[in-house]
PDB file of C-alpha atoms in Angstrom:
ATOM      1  CA  MET D   4       0.000   0.000   0.000  1.00 77.00           C
ATOM      2  CA  GLU D   5       1.496   3.338  -1.074  1.00 84.00           C
ATOM      3  CA  LEU D   6       1.210   6.152   1.475  1.00 86.00           C
ATOM      4  CA  SER D   7       2.127   9.788   0.949  1.00 88.00           C
ATOM      5  CA  GLU D   8       4.923  11.369   2.961  1.00 90.00           C
ATOM      6  CA  SER D   9       2.417  13.399   4.955  1.00 90.00           C
ATOM      7  CA  VAL D  10       0.428  10.291   5.928  1.00 91.00           C
ATOM      8  CA  GLN D  11       3.609   8.445   6.881  1.00 92.00           C
ATOM      9  CA  LYS D  12       4.743  11.371   9.043  1.00 93.00           C
ATOM     10  CA  GLY D  13       1.364  11.534  10.794  1.00 91.00           C
ATOM     11  CA  LEU D  14       1.461   7.807  11.495  1.00 93.00           C
ATOM     12  CA  GLN D  15       5.025   8.132  12.826  1.00 93.00           C
ATOM     13  CA  TYR D  16       3.802  10.752  15.325  1.00 91.00           C
ATOM     14  CA  LEU D  17       1.065   8.319  16.305  1.00 91.00           C
ATOM     15  CA  ALA D  18       3.610   5.519  16.819  1.00 91.00           C
ATOM     16  CA  ASP D  19       5.752   7.719  19.079  1.00 90.00           C
ATOM     17  CA  PRO D  20       5.135   6.932  22.789  1.00 90.00           C
ATOM     18  CA  VAL D  21       6.230  10.478  23.661  1.00 89.00           C
ATOM     19  CA  HIS D  22       3.104  11.848  21.947  1.00 87.00           C
ATOM     20  CA  PHE D  23       0.706   8.904  22.395  1.00 89.00           C
ATOM     21  CA  ASP D  24       0.977   6.345  25.180  1.00 89.00           C
ATOM     22  CA  LEU D  25      -0.941   3.104  24.613  1.00 90.00           C
ATOM     23  CA  LYS D  26      -4.059   4.313  26.464  1.00 91.00           C
ATOM     24  CA  THR D  27      -4.149   7.581  24.509  1.00 89.00           C
ATOM     25  CA  PHE D  28      -3.430   5.700  21.279  1.00 91.00           C
ATOM     26  CA  THR D  29      -6.386   3.386  21.918  1.00 91.00           C
ATOM     27  CA  ALA D  30      -8.712   6.340  22.570  1.00 89.00           C
ATOM     28  CA  PHE D  31      -7.403   8.160  19.497  1.00 89.00           C
ATOM     29  CA  THR D  32      -7.878   5.102  17.270  1.00 91.00           C
ATOM     30  CA  GLU D  33     -11.500   4.787  18.345  1.00 91.00           C
ATOM     31  CA  VAL D  34     -12.055   8.517  17.742  1.00 90.00           C
ATOM     32  CA  ALA D  35     -10.593   8.186  14.234  1.00 90.00           C
ATOM     33  CA  PHE D  36     -12.872   5.287  13.320  1.00 91.00           C
ATOM     34  CA  GLN D  37     -15.917   6.973  14.858  1.00 89.00           C
ATOM     35  CA  SER D  38     -15.225  10.199  12.940  1.00 88.00           C
ATOM     36  CA  LEU D  39     -15.513   8.250   9.689  1.00 89.00           C
ATOM     37  CA  ILE D  40     -18.631   6.346  10.698  1.00 88.00           C
ATOM     38  CA  SER D  41     -20.521   8.993  12.636  1.00 82.00           C
ATOM     39  CA  SER D  42     -22.961  11.298  10.918  1.00 68.00           C
ATOM     40  CA  ARG D  43     -22.085  14.109  13.333  1.00 64.00           C
ATOM     41  CA  SER D  44     -20.045  16.953  11.906  1.00 56.00           C
ATOM     42  CA  GLU D  45     -17.433  17.109  14.699  1.00 61.00           C
ATOM     43  CA  CYS D  46     -14.687  14.509  14.643  1.00 62.00           C
ATOM     44  CA  GLY D  47     -14.272  13.912  18.405  1.00 68.00           C
ATOM     45  CA  LEU D  48     -10.777  15.319  18.823  1.00 73.00           C
ATOM     46  CA  ASP D  49     -12.029  17.085  21.944  1.00 74.00           C
ATOM     47  CA  ASP D  50     -11.956  13.768  23.847  1.00 76.00           C
ATOM     48  CA  PRO D  51     -10.598  14.370  27.396  1.00 78.00           C
ATOM     49  CA  GLN D  52      -7.879  11.735  26.902  1.00 78.00           C
ATOM     50  CA  LEU D  53      -6.502  13.716  23.950  1.00 81.00           C
ATOM     51  CA  LYS D  54      -6.442  17.189  25.576  1.00 83.00           C
ATOM     52  CA  HIS D  55      -2.730  17.062  26.500  1.00 85.00           C
ATOM     53  CA  ILE D  56      -1.609  16.520  22.882  1.00 85.00           C
ATOM     54  CA  ASP D  57      -0.625  19.468  20.713  1.00 85.00           C
ATOM     55  CA  GLN D  58      -3.592  20.257  18.443  1.00 86.00           C
ATOM     56  CA  THR D  59      -1.433  20.517  15.321  1.00 89.00           C
ATOM     57  CA  ILE D  60       0.027  17.052  15.871  1.00 89.00           C
ATOM     58  CA  LEU D  61      -3.398  15.686  16.817  1.00 89.00           C
ATOM     59  CA  LYS D  62      -5.006  16.973  13.609  1.00 90.00           C
ATOM     60  CA  HIS D  63      -2.105  15.749  11.470  1.00 91.00           C
ATOM     61  CA  CYS D  64      -2.360  12.296  13.045  1.00 91.00           C
ATOM     62  CA  HIS D  65      -6.136  12.288  12.585  1.00 91.00           C
ATOM     63  CA  ILE D  66      -5.878  13.058   8.881  1.00 92.00           C
ATOM     64  CA  ALA D  67      -3.126  10.473   8.413  1.00 93.00           C
ATOM     65  CA  THR D  68      -5.023   7.802  10.332  1.00 93.00           C
ATOM     66  CA  THR D  69      -8.346   8.329   8.566  1.00 93.00           C
ATOM     67  CA  THR D  70      -6.549   8.315   5.213  1.00 93.00           C
ATOM     68  CA  PHE D  71      -4.828   5.056   6.129  1.00 94.00           C
ATOM     69  CA  ILE D  72      -8.099   3.520   7.346  1.00 94.00           C
ATOM     70  CA  LEU D  73      -9.989   4.418   4.168  1.00 92.00           C
ATOM     71  CA  GLU D  74      -7.151   3.242   1.934  1.00 92.00           C
ATOM     72  CA  SER D  75      -6.993  -0.050   3.848  1.00 93.00           C
ATOM     73  CA  VAL D  76     -10.742  -0.609   3.527  1.00 92.00           C
ATOM     74  CA  LYS D  77     -10.680   0.390  -0.146  1.00 89.00           C
ATOM     75  CA  GLN D  78      -7.953  -2.149  -0.888  1.00 90.00           C
ATOM     76  CA  ASN D  79      -9.527  -4.777   1.404  1.00 91.00           C
ATOM     77  CA  ALA D  80      -6.214  -5.043   3.260  1.00 90.00           C
ATOM     78  CA  ASP D  81      -5.614  -8.057   5.470  1.00 92.00           C
ATOM     79  CA  LYS D  82      -3.691  -8.167   8.745  1.00 92.00           C
ATOM     80  CA  SER D  83      -0.333  -8.803   7.089  1.00 92.00           C
ATOM     81  CA  ALA D  84      -0.675  -5.806   4.732  1.00 92.00           C
ATOM     82  CA  ILE D  85      -1.767  -3.507   7.552  1.00 92.00           C
ATOM     83  CA  SER D  86       0.948  -4.810   9.885  1.00 93.00           C
ATOM     84  CA  SER D  87       3.577  -4.348   7.211  1.00 92.00           C
ATOM     85  CA  CYS D  88       2.571  -0.713   6.566  1.00 92.00           C
ATOM     86  CA  LEU D  89       2.348   0.118  10.264  1.00 92.00           C
ATOM     87  CA  GLU D  90       5.693  -1.548  11.024  1.00 92.00           C
ATOM     88  CA  ASP D  91       7.268   0.605   8.296  1.00 91.00           C
ATOM     89  CA  VAL D  92       6.229   3.710  10.268  1.00 92.00           C
ATOM     90  CA  SER D  93       7.546   2.294  13.589  1.00 90.00           C
ATOM     91  CA  PHE D  94       4.351   0.901  15.172  1.00 92.00           C
ATOM     92  CA  ASP D  95       5.003  -1.717  17.848  1.00 92.00           C
ATOM     93  CA  THR D  96       2.980  -4.942  18.017  1.00 92.00           C
ATOM     94  CA  ASP D  97       0.648  -3.659  20.771  1.00 92.00           C
ATOM     95  CA  ARG D  98      -0.373  -0.667  18.683  1.00 92.00           C
ATOM     96  CA  ILE D  99      -0.791  -2.802  15.576  1.00 92.00           C
ATOM     97  CA  ASP D 100      -3.057  -5.167  17.525  1.00 93.00           C
ATOM     98  CA  VAL D 101      -5.158  -2.282  18.885  1.00 93.00           C
ATOM     99  CA  PHE D 102      -5.466  -0.734  15.433  1.00 93.00           C
ATOM    100  CA  TYR D 103      -6.296  -4.028  13.711  1.00 94.00           C
ATOM    101  CA  SER D 104      -8.899  -4.890  16.334  1.00 94.00           C
ATOM    102  CA  SER D 105     -10.698  -1.578  15.686  1.00 93.00           C
ATOM    103  CA  TYR D 106     -10.257  -2.071  11.942  1.00 94.00           C
ATOM    104  CA  GLN D 107     -11.910  -5.493  12.071  1.00 94.00           C
ATOM    105  CA  HIS D 108     -14.722  -4.159  14.257  1.00 93.00           C
ATOM    106  CA  HIS D 109     -15.558  -1.256  11.911  1.00 93.00           C
ATOM    107  CA  LYS D 110     -14.532  -2.695   8.533  1.00 92.00           C
ATOM    108  CA  ARG D 111     -17.978  -3.789   7.319  1.00 93.00           C
ATOM    109  CA  THR D 112     -19.545  -0.432   8.218  1.00 92.00           C
ATOM    110  CA  LEU D 113     -16.783   1.418   6.384  1.00 91.00           C
ATOM    111  CA  GLU D 114     -17.146  -0.849   3.340  1.00 90.00           C
ATOM    112  CA  ASN D 115     -20.860  -0.030   3.242  1.00 87.00           C
ATOM    113  CA  LEU D 116     -20.045   3.660   3.541  1.00 86.00           C
ATOM    114  CA  LEU D 117     -17.571   3.527   0.652  1.00 85.00           C
ATOM    115  CA  GLU D 118     -20.010   1.494  -1.461  1.00 81.00           C
ATOM    116  CA  SER D 119     -22.714   4.100  -0.897  1.00 77.00           C
ATOM    117  CA  ILE D 120     -20.432   6.750  -2.352  1.00 74.00           C
ATOM    118  CA  GLY D 121     -19.986   4.740  -5.540  1.00 66.00           C
ATOM    119  CA  ARG D 122     -17.240   4.636  -8.099  1.00 67.00           C
ATOM    120  CA  SER D 123     -18.369   7.487 -10.293  1.00 71.00           C
ATOM    121  CA  PRO D 124     -20.334  10.674  -9.786  1.00 72.00           C
ATOM    122  CA  PRO D 125     -23.978  10.788 -10.856  1.00 77.00           C
ATOM    123  CA  HIS D 126     -24.744  11.838 -14.428  1.00 83.00           C
ATOM    124  CA  ILE D 127     -27.230  14.608 -15.162  1.00 86.00           C
ATOM    125  CA  THR D 128     -29.910  13.213 -17.464  1.00 88.00           C
ATOM    126  CA  ASP D 129     -32.424  16.042 -17.461  1.00 90.00           C
ATOM    127  CA  VAL D 130     -32.874  19.575 -16.176  1.00 92.00           C
ATOM    128  CA  LEU D 131     -36.153  21.247 -15.324  1.00 93.00           C
ATOM    129  CA  TRP D 132     -36.412  24.851 -14.281  1.00 92.00           C
ATOM    130  CA  ARG D 133     -39.017  27.343 -13.256  1.00 93.00           C
ATOM    131  CA  LEU D 134     -38.876  31.106 -12.868  1.00 92.00           C
ATOM    132  CA  ASP D 135     -40.552  32.466  -9.752  1.00 89.00           C
ATOM    133  CA  TYR D 136     -40.919  36.067  -8.810  1.00 86.00           C
ATOM    134  CA  CYS D 137     -40.665  36.788  -5.106  1.00 80.00           C
ATOM    135  CA  ILE D 138     -42.628  39.870  -4.092  1.00 84.00           C
ATOM    136  CA  LYS D 139     -42.279  39.676  -0.284  1.00 80.00           C
ATOM    137  CA  ASN D 140     -40.254  37.502   2.066  1.00 74.00           C
ATOM    138  CA  SER D 141     -41.411  35.860   5.292  1.00 77.00           C
ATOM    139  CA  HIS D 142     -40.732  39.066   7.224  1.00 80.00           C
ATOM    140  CA  VAL D 143     -43.163  40.965   4.961  1.00 77.00           C
ATOM    141  CA  HIS D 144     -40.339  42.990   3.419  1.00 79.00           C
ATOM    142  CA  LYS D 145     -40.565  43.803  -0.268  1.00 83.00           C
ATOM    143  CA  VAL D 146     -38.074  41.805  -2.284  1.00 79.00           C
ATOM    144  CA  ASN D 147     -39.206  42.022  -5.933  1.00 82.00           C
ATOM    145  CA  GLN D 148     -36.593  39.592  -7.247  1.00 84.00           C
ATOM    146  CA  PRO D 149     -36.732  36.741  -9.734  1.00 87.00           C
ATOM    147  CA  SER D 150     -35.729  33.340  -8.436  1.00 88.00           C
ATOM    148  CA  TYR D 151     -35.006  30.184 -10.402  1.00 92.00           C
ATOM    149  CA  LEU D 152     -35.999  26.754  -9.122  1.00 94.00           C
ATOM    150  CA  ILE D 153     -33.729  24.175 -10.761  1.00 93.00           C
ATOM    151  CA  SER D 154     -34.321  20.425 -10.692  1.00 93.00           C
ATOM    152  CA  LEU D 155     -31.518  18.158 -11.938  1.00 90.00           C
ATOM    153  CA  HIS D 156     -32.425  14.549 -12.685  1.00 90.00           C
ATOM    154  CA  VAL D 157     -29.362  12.397 -12.041  1.00 88.00           C
ATOM    155  CA  GLU D 158     -28.556   8.719 -12.493  1.00 84.00           C
ATOM    156  CA  ASN D 159     -25.728   6.771 -10.940  1.00 74.00           C
ATOM    157  CA  ASP D 160     -24.276   4.032 -13.146  1.00 67.00           C
ATOM    158  CA  ASP D 161     -23.028   2.080 -10.113  1.00 62.00           C
ATOM    159  CA  SER D 162     -26.283   1.767  -8.220  1.00 59.00           C
ATOM    160  CA  GLY D 163     -28.591   0.962 -11.131  1.00 64.00           C
ATOM    161  CA  GLY D 164     -31.419   2.415  -9.053  1.00 69.00           C
ATOM    162  CA  PRO D 165     -34.069   4.896 -10.064  1.00 78.00           C
ATOM    163  CA  PRO D 166     -33.056   8.427 -11.063  1.00 80.00           C
ATOM    164  CA  LYS D 167     -32.819  10.956  -8.255  1.00 86.00           C
ATOM    165  CA  GLU D 168     -33.582  14.656  -8.188  1.00 90.00           C
ATOM    166  CA  VAL D 169     -31.299  17.404  -6.974  1.00 89.00           C
ATOM    167  CA  ASN D 170     -33.280  20.574  -6.362  1.00 93.00           C
ATOM    168  CA  PHE D 171     -31.967  24.030  -5.606  1.00 92.00           C
ATOM    169  CA  ASN D 172     -33.013  27.662  -5.772  1.00 91.00           C
ATOM    170  CA  CYS D 173     -30.812  30.436  -7.141  1.00 90.00           C
ATOM    171  CA  THR D 174     -30.845  34.046  -8.253  1.00 88.00           C
ATOM    172  CA  MET D 175     -30.211  35.139 -11.827  1.00 88.00           C
ATOM    173  CA  GLU D 176     -26.581  36.015 -11.001  1.00 91.00           C
ATOM    174  CA  GLN D 177     -25.989  32.626  -9.387  1.00 91.00           C
ATOM    175  CA  LEU D 178     -27.537  30.848 -12.367  1.00 91.00           C
ATOM    176  CA  GLN D 179     -25.372  32.837 -14.804  1.00 93.00           C
ATOM    177  CA  ASP D 180     -22.311  31.957 -12.727  1.00 93.00           C
ATOM    178  CA  LEU D 181     -23.270  28.258 -12.769  1.00 91.00           C
ATOM    179  CA  VAL D 182     -23.794  28.278 -16.541  1.00 92.00           C
ATOM    180  CA  GLY D 183     -20.447  30.040 -17.042  1.00 95.00           C
ATOM    181  CA  LYS D 184     -18.635  27.470 -14.909  1.00 93.00           C
ATOM    182  CA  MET D 185     -20.329  24.620 -16.766  1.00 90.00           C
ATOM    183  CA  LYS D 186     -19.219  26.089 -20.101  1.00 94.00           C
ATOM    184  CA  ASP D 187     -15.651  26.444 -18.786  1.00 93.00           C
ATOM    185  CA  ALA D 188     -15.687  22.836 -17.603  1.00 91.00           C
ATOM    186  CA  ALA D 189     -16.994  21.652 -20.979  1.00 90.00           C
ATOM    187  CA  LYS D 190     -14.236  23.582 -22.802  1.00 92.00           C
ATOM    188  CA  SER D 191     -11.561  22.164 -20.489  1.00 91.00           C
ATOM    189  CA  LEU D 192     -12.866  18.652 -21.028  1.00 87.00           C
ATOM    190  CA  GLU D 193     -12.950  19.170 -24.796  1.00 89.00           C
ATOM    191  CA  LYS D 194      -9.327  20.414 -24.773  1.00 89.00           C
ATOM    192  CA  ALA D 195      -8.233  17.482 -22.640  1.00 87.00           C
ATOM    193  CA  THR D 196      -9.810  14.929 -24.974  1.00 86.00           C
ATOM    194  CA  GLN D 197      -8.264  16.532 -28.062  1.00 86.00           C
ATOM    195  CA  SER D 198      -4.683  16.424 -26.763  1.00 71.00           C
TER     196      SER D 198
END
């Protein structure tokens, strides 16, 4: 498994007993897995057992660990592959065992999460739009502005399920900006395919 220099450095901090003793390492590992699984927006780095660690190092280790976890799940890594990678960044056997135990416990949930994301982004198959004119807002202030309601029908090749709708509301300026960006993207894609 290939890991970037930044990920390796973050994992080396995590392997260092000066920064993370075994108890802190265990708490941190659980926080890292929970941050990937949880639907909450905060990642749990405010855990009381992690308060004494420098926030810069803590965040670097968190990014490195979550990257390593996702890469391991993506490649369906077994214990020998994980052990080999973690030994390369100076993990001892106790830390490897703690990490692998959490990995095994959360692996199926993470696989489901990655499968739900899919392999390719959804494709827009149809666009519907409607022009509304807003006279007053909910505070009874005069607005007198046009507003566009856009509905994108999208399909995902991976899921094979029914098409979904993505709905949003925008002003004329926002719609013009969106159209301009779409044209730029189409030109860039055309140039890339021609070279």
